[in-house]
PDB file of C-alpha atoms in Angstrom:
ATOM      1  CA  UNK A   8       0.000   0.000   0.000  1.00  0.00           C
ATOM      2  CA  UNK A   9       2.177   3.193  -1.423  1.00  0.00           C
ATOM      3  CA  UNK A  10       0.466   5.532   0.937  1.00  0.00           C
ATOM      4  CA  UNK A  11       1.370   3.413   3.928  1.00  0.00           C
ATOM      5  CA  UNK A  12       5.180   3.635   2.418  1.00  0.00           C
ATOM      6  CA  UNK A  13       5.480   7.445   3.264  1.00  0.00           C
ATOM      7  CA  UNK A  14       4.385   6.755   7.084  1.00  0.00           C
ATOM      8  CA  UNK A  15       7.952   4.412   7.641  1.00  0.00           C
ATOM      9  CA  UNK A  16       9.602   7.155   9.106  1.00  0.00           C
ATOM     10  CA  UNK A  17       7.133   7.778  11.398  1.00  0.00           C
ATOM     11  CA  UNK A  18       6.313   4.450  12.249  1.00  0.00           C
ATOM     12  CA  UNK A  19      10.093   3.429  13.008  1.00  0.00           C
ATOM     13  CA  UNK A  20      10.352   4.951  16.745  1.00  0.00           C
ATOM     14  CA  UNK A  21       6.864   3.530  17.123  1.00  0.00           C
ATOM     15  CA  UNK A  22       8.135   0.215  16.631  1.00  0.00           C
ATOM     16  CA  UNK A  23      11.284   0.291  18.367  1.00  0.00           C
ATOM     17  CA  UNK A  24       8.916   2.154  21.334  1.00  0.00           C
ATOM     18  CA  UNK A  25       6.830  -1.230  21.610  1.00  0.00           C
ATOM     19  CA  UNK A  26       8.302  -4.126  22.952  1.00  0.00           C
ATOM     20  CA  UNK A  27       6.373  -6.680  20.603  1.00  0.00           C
ATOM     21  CA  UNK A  28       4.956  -6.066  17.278  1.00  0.00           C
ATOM     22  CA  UNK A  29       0.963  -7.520  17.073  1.00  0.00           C
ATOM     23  CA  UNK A  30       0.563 -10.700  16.206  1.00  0.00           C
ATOM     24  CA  UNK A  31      -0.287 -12.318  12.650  1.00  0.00           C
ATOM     25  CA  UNK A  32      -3.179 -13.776  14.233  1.00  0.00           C
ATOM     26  CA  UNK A  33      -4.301 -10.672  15.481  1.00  0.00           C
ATOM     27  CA  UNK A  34      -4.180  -9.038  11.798  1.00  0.00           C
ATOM     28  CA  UNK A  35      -6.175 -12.699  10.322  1.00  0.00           C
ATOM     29  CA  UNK A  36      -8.942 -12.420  12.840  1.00  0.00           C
ATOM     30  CA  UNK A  37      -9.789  -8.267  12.301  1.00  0.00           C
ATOM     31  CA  UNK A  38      -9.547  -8.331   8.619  1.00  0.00           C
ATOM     32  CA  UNK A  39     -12.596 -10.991   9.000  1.00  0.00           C
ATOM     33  CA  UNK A  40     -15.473  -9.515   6.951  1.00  0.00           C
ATOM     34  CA  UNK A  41     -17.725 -10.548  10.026  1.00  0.00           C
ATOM     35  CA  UNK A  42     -15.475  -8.513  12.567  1.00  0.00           C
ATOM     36  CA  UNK A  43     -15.286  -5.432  11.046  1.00  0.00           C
ATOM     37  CA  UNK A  44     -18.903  -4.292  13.232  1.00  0.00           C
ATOM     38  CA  UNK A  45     -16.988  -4.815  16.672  1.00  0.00           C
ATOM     39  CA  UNK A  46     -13.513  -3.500  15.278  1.00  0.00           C
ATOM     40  CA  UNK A  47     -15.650  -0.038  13.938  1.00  0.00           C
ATOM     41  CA  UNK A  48     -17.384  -0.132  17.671  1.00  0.00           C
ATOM     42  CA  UNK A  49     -14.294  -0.676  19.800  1.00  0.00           C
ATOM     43  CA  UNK A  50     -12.096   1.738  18.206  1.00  0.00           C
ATOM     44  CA  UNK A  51     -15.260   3.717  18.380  1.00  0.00           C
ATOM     45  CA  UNK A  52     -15.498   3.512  21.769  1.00  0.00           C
ATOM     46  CA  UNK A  53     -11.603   3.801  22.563  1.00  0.00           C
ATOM     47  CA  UNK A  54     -11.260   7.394  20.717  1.00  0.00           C
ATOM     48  CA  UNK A  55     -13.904   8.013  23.597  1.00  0.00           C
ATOM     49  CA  UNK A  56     -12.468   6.664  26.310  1.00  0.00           C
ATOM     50  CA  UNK A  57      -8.719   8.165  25.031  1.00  0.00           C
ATOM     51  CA  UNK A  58     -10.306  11.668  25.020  1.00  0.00           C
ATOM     52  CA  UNK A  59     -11.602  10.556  28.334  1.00  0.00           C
ATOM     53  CA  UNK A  60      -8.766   9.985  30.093  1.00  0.00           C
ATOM     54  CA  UNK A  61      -7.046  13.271  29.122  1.00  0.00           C
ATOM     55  CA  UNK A  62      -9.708  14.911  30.087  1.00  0.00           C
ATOM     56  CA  UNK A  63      -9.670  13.122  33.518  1.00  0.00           C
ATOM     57  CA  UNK A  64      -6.137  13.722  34.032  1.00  0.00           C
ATOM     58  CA  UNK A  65      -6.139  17.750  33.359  1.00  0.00           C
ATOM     59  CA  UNK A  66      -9.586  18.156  36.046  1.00  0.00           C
ATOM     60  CA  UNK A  67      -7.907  15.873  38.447  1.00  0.00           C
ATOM     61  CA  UNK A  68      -4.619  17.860  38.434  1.00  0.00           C
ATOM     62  CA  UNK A  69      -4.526  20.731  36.049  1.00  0.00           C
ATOM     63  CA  UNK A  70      -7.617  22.798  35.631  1.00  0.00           C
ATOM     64  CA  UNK A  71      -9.332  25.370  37.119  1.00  0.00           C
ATOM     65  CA  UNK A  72     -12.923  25.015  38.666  1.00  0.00           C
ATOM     66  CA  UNK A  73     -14.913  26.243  35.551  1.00  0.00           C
ATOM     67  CA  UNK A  74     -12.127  24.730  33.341  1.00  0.00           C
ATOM     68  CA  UNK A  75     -13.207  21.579  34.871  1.00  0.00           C
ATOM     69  CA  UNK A  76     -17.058  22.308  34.321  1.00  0.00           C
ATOM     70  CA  UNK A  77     -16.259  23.322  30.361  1.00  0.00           C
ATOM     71  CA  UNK A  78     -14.385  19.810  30.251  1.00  0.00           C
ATOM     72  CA  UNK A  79     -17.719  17.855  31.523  1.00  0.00           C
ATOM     73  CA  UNK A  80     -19.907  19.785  29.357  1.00  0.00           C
ATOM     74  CA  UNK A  81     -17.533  19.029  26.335  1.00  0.00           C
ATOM     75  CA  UNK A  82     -17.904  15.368  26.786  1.00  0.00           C
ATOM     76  CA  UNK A  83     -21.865  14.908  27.804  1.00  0.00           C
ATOM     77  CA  UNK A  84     -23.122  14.714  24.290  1.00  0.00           C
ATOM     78  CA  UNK A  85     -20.685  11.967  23.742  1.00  0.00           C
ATOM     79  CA  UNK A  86     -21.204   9.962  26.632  1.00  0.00           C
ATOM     80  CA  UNK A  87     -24.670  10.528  26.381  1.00  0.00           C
ATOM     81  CA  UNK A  88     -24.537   8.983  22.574  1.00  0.00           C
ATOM     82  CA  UNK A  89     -22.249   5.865  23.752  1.00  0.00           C
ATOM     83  CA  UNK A  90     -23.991   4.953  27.353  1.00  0.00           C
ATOM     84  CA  UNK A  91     -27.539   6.239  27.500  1.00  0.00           C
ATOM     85  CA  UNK A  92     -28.276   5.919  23.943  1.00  0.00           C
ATOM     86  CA  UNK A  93     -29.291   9.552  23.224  1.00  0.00           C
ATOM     87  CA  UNK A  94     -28.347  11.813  19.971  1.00  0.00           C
ATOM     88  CA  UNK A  95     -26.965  11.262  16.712  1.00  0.00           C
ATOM     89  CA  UNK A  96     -24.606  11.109  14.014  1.00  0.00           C
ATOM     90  CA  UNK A  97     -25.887  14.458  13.245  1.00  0.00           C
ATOM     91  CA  UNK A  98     -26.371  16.136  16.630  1.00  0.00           C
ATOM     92  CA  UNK A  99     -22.898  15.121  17.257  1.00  0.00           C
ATOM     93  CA  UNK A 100     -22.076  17.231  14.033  1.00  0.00           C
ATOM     94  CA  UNK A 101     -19.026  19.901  14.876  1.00  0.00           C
ATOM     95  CA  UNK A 102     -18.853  19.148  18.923  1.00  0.00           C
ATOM     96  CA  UNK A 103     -15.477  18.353  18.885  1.00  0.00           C
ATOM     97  CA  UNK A 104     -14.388  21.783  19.049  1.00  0.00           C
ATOM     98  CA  UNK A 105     -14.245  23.887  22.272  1.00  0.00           C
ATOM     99  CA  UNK A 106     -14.126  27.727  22.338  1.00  0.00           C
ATOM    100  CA  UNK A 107     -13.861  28.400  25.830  1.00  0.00           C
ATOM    101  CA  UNK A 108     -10.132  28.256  26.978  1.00  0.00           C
ATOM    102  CA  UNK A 109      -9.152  25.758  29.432  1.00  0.00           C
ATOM    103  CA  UNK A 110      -6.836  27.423  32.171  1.00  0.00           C
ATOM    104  CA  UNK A 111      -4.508  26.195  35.189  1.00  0.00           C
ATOM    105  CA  UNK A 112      -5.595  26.002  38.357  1.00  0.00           C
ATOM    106  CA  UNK A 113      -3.815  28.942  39.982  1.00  0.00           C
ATOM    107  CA  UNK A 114      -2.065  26.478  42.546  1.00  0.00           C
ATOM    108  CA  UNK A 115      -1.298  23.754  40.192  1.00  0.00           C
ATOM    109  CA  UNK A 116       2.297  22.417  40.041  1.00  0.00           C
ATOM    110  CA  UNK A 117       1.984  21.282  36.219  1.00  0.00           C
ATOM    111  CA  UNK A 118       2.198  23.864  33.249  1.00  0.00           C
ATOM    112  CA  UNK A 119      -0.281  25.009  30.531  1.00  0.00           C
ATOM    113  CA  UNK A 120       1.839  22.644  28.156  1.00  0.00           C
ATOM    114  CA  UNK A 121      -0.058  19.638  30.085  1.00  0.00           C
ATOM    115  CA  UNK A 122      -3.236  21.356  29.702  1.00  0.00           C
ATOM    116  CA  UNK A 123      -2.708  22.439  25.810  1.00  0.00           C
ATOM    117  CA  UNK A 124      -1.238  19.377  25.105  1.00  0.00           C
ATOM    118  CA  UNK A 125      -4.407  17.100  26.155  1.00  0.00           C
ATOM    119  CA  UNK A 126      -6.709  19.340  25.097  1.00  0.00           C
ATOM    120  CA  UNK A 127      -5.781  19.132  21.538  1.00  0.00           C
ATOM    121  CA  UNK A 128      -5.410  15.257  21.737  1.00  0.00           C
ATOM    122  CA  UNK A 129      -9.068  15.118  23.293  1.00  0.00           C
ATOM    123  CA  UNK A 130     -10.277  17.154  20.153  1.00  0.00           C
ATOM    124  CA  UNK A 131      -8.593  15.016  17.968  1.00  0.00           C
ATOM    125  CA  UNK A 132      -9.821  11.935  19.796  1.00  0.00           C
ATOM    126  CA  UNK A 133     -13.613  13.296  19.989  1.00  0.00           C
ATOM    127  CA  UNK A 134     -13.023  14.338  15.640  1.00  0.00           C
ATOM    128  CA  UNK A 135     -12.051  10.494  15.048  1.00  0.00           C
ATOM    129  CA  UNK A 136     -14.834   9.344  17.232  1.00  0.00           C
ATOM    130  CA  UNK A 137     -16.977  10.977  14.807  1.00  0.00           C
ATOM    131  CA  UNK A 138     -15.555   9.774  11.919  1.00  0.00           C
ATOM    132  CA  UNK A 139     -15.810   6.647  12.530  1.00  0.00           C
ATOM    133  CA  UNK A 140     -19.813   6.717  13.120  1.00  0.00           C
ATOM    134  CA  UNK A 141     -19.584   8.076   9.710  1.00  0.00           C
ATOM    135  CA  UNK A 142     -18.099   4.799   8.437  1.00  0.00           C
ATOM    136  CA  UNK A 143     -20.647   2.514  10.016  1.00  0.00           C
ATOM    137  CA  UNK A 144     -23.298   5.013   8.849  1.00  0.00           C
ATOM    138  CA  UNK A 145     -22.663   4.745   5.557  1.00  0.00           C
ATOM    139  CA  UNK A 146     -22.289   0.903   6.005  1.00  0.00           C
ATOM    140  CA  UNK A 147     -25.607   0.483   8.065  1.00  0.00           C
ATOM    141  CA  UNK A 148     -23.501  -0.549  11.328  1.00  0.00           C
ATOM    142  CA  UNK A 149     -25.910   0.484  14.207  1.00  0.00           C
ATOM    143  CA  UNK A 150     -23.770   1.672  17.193  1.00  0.00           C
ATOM    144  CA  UNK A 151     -24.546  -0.878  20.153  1.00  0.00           C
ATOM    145  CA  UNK A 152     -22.233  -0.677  23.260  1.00  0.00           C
ATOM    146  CA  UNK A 153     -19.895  -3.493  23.728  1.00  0.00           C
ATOM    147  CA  UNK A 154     -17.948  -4.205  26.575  1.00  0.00           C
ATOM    148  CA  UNK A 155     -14.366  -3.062  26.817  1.00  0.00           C
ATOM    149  CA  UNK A 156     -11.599  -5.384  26.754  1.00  0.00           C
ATOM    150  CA  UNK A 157      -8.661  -6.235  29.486  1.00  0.00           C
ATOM    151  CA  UNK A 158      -6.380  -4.195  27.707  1.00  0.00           C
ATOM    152  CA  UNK A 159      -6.495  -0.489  29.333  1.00  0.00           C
ATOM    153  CA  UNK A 160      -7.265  -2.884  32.923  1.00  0.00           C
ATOM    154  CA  UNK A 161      -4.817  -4.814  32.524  1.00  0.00           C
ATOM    155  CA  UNK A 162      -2.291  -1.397  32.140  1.00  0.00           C
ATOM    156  CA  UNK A 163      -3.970   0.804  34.637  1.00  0.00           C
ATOM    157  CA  UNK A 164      -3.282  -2.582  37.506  1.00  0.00           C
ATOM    158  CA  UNK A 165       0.325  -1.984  37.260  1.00  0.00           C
ATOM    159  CA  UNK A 166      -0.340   1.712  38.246  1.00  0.00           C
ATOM    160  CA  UNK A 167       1.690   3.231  41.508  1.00  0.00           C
ATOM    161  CA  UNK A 168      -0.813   4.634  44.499  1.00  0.00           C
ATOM    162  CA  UNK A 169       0.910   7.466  45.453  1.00  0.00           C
ATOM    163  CA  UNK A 170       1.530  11.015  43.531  1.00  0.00           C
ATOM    164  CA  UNK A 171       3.357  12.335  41.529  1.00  0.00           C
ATOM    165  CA  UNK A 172       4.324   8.808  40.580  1.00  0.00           C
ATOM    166  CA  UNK A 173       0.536   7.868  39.702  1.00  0.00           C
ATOM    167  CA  UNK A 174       0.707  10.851  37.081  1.00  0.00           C
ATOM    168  CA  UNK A 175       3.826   9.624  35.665  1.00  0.00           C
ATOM    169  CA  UNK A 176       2.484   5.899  35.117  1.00  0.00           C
ATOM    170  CA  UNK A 177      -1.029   7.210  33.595  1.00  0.00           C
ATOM    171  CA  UNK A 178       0.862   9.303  30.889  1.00  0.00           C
ATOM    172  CA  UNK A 179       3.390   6.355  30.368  1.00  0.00           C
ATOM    173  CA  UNK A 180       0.513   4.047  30.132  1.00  0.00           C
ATOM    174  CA  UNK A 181      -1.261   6.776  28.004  1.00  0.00           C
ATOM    175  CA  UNK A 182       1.923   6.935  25.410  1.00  0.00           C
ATOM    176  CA  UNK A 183       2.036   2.560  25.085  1.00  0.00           C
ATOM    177  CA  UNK A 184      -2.265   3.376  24.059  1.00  0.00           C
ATOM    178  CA  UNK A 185      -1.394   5.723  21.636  1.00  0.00           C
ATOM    179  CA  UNK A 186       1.645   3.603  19.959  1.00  0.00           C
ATOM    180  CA  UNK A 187      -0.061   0.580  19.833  1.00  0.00           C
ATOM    181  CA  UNK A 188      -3.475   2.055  18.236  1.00  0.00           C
ATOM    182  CA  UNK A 189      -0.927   3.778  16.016  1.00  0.00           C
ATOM    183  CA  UNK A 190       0.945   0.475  15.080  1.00  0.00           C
ATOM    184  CA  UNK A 191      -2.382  -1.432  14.548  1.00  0.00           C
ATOM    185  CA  UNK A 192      -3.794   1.047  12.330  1.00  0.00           C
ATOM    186  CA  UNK A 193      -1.123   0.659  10.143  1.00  0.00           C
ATOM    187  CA  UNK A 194      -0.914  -3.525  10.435  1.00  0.00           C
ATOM    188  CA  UNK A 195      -4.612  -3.181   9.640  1.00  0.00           C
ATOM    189  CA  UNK A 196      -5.112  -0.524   6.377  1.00  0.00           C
ATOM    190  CA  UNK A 197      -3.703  -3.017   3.682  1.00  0.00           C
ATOM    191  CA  UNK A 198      -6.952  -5.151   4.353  1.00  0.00           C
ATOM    192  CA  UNK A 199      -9.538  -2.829   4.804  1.00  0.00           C
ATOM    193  CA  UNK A 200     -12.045  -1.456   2.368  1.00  0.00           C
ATOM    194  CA  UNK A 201     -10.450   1.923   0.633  1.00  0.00           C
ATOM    195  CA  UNK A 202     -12.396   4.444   2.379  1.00  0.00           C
ATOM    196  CA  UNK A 203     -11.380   2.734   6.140  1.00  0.00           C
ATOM    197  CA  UNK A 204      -7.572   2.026   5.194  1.00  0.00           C
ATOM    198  CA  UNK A 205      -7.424   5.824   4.203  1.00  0.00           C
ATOM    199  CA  UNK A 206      -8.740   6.583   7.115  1.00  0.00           C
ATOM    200  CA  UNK A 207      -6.249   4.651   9.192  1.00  0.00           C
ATOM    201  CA  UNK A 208      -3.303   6.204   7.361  1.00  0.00           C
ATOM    202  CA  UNK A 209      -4.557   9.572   8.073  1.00  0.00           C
ATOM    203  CA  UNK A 210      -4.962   8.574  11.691  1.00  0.00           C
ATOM    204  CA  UNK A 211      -1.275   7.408  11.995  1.00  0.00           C
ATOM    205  CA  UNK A 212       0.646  11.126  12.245  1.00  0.00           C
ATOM    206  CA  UNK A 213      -1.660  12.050  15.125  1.00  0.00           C
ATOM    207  CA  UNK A 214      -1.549   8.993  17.076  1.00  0.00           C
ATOM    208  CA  UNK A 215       2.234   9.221  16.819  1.00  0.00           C
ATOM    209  CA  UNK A 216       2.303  12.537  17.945  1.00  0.00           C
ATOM    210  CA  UNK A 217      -0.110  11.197  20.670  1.00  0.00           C
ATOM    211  CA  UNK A 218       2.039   8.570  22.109  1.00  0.00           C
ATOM    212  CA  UNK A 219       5.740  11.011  22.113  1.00  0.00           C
ATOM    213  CA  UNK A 220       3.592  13.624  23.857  1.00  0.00           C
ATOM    214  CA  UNK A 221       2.555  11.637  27.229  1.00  0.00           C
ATOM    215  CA  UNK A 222       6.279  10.185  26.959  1.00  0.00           C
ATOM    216  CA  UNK A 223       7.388  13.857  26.936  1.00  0.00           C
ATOM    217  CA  UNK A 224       4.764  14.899  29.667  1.00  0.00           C
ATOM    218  CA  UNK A 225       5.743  11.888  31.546  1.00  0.00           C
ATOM    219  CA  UNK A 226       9.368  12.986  31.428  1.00  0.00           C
ATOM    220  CA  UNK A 227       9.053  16.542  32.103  1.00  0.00           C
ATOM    221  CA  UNK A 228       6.557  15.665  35.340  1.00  0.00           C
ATOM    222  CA  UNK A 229       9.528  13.155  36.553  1.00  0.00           C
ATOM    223  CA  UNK A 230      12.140  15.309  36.539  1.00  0.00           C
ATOM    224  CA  UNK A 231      14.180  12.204  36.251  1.00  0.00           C
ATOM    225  CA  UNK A 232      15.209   8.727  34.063  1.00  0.00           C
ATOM    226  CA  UNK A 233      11.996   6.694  33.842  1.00  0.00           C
ATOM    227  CA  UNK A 234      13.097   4.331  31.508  1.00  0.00           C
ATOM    228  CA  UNK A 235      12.972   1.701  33.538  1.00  0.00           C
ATOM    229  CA  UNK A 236       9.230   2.644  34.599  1.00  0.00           C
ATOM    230  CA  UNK A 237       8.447   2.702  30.758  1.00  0.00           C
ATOM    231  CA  UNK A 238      10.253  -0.921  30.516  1.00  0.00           C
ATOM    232  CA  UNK A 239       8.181  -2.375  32.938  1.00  0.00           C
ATOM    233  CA  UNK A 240       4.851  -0.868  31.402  1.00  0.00           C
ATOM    234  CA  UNK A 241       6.179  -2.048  27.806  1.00  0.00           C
ATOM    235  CA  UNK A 242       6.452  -5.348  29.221  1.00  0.00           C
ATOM    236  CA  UNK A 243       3.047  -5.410  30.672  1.00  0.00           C
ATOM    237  CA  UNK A 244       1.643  -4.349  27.147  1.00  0.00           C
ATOM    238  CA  UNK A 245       3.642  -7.326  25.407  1.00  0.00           C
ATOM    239  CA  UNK A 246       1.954  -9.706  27.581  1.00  0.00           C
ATOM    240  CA  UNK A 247      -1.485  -8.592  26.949  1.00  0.00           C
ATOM    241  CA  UNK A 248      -0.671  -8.212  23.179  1.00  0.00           C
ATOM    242  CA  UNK A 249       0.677 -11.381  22.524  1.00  0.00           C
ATOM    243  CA  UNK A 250      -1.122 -13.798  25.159  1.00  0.00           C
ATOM    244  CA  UNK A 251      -4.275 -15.735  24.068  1.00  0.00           C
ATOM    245  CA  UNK A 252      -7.385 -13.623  24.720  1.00  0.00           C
ATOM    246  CA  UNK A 253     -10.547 -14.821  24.727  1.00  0.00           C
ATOM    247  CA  UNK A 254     -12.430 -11.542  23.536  1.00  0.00           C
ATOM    248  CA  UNK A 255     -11.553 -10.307  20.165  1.00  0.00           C
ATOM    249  CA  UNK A 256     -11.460  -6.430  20.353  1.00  0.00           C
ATOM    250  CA  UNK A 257      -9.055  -3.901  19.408  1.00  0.00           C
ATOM    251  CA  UNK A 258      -6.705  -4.211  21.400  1.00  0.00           C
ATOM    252  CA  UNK A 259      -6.634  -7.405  22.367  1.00  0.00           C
ATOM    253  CA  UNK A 260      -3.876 -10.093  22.038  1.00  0.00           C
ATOM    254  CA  UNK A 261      -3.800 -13.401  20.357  1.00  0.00           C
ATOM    255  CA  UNK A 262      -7.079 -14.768  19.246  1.00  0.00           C
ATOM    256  CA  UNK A 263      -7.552 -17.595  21.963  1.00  0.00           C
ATOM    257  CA  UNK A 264      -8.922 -20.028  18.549  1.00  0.00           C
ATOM    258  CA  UNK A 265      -6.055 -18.989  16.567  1.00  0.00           C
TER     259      UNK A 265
END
């Protein structure tokens, strides 16, 4: 696929980032005709929950009070699509921008550059969210919510308790997301109808960016060498890549029938 070709460059620190590429079977079982309604659901579903979690992060320690409020209000439509069943793909239509500005608390230890950072990956996050409802639109896929897999759990276990270190781990466990959406993408586009494999190349420069911007937060925040802290969290990802999983979804590992 020649338009995959020009994304090498930017795909090379994503590999050498991950500790295991995903597995063949893996790639077999998603290109399956009959899977492509829970792969267009889950990734569905994780732009949401990636948006989510940055916008989690920045009210927990970041924001100001009606920062905080603009973040919740900026999400409800969303949430209220994915969990209660209300709106549409049109009502939906150009929410993924937010004009208010989203400010530092006036005591808060972290920098805008947290703040600015995020918020720009949670538009980005809530624009793909969007696109892909277009795709099963125009296919006929009705959105139905499906239960997540072990994947982010399985992460977020290995977590530290206590602050700032907490911080540290959710943007290191942030960055391994981001890669490994961004590597899978790009395993996935040769197989995929045109309009979704475009689609997937386009989504590869951002989720790049994504993944070297929580490394960079997660660095900055430390104030010290994490790399053995991103080890450990790379080798919890392998694992749950490339173990037999039971429940196919986007990010799981090795189809357990495979």
């Amino acid at each position: 696929m020649q338009q995959l070709e020009q994304y090498q460059e930017l795909l090379a620190p994503i590999h050498q980032f991950l500790q295991c590429p995903t597995p063949t079977q893996w790639v077999d079982e998603a290109r399956k005709p009959e899977n492509l309604k829970t792969v267009l659901i889950d990734h569905l579903l994780c732009e949401l929950k990636a948006g989510q979690s940055a916008m989690y992060l920045i009210r927990k320690y970041a924001v100001d009070k009606s920062s905080a409020h603009s973040l919740l209000d900026w999400f409800k439509p969303y949430e209220d699509f994915a969990y209660r069943g209300k709106g549409s793909l049109e009502t939906l239509k150009g929410k993924s921008n937010i004009s208010k500005a989203i400010m530092a608390k006036s005591d808060s230890p972290y920098s805008q550059d947290l703040i600015d950072k995020m918020v720009l990956l949670i538009k980005e996050e809530l624009h793909h969210f969007y696109q892909v409802l277009e795709i099963m639109d125009e296919r006929g896929i009705d959105y139905e919510p499906i239960p997540a897999s072990r994947y982010a759990k399985g992460l977020l276990s290995n977590m530290a308790t206590h602050e700032p270190q907490t911080l540290i781990d959710k943007l290191i466990i942030g960055a391994y997301i981001e890669a490994r959406s961004c590597e899978r993408f790009a395993k996935l586009a040769p197989y995929m109808d045109e309009d979704i494999a475009k689609f997937y190349v386009s989504l590869l420069r951002s989720e790049a960016r994504h993944y070297q911007d929580y490394l960079v937060l997660a660095e900055e925040i430390a104030g010290k060498d994490i790399s053995e802290r991103v080890a450990m969290f790379g080798r919890v990802e392998a694992e749950l890549i490339s173990s037999a999983d039971s429940d196919f979804k986007f990010h799981s590992g090795i189809p357990a029938l495979a």
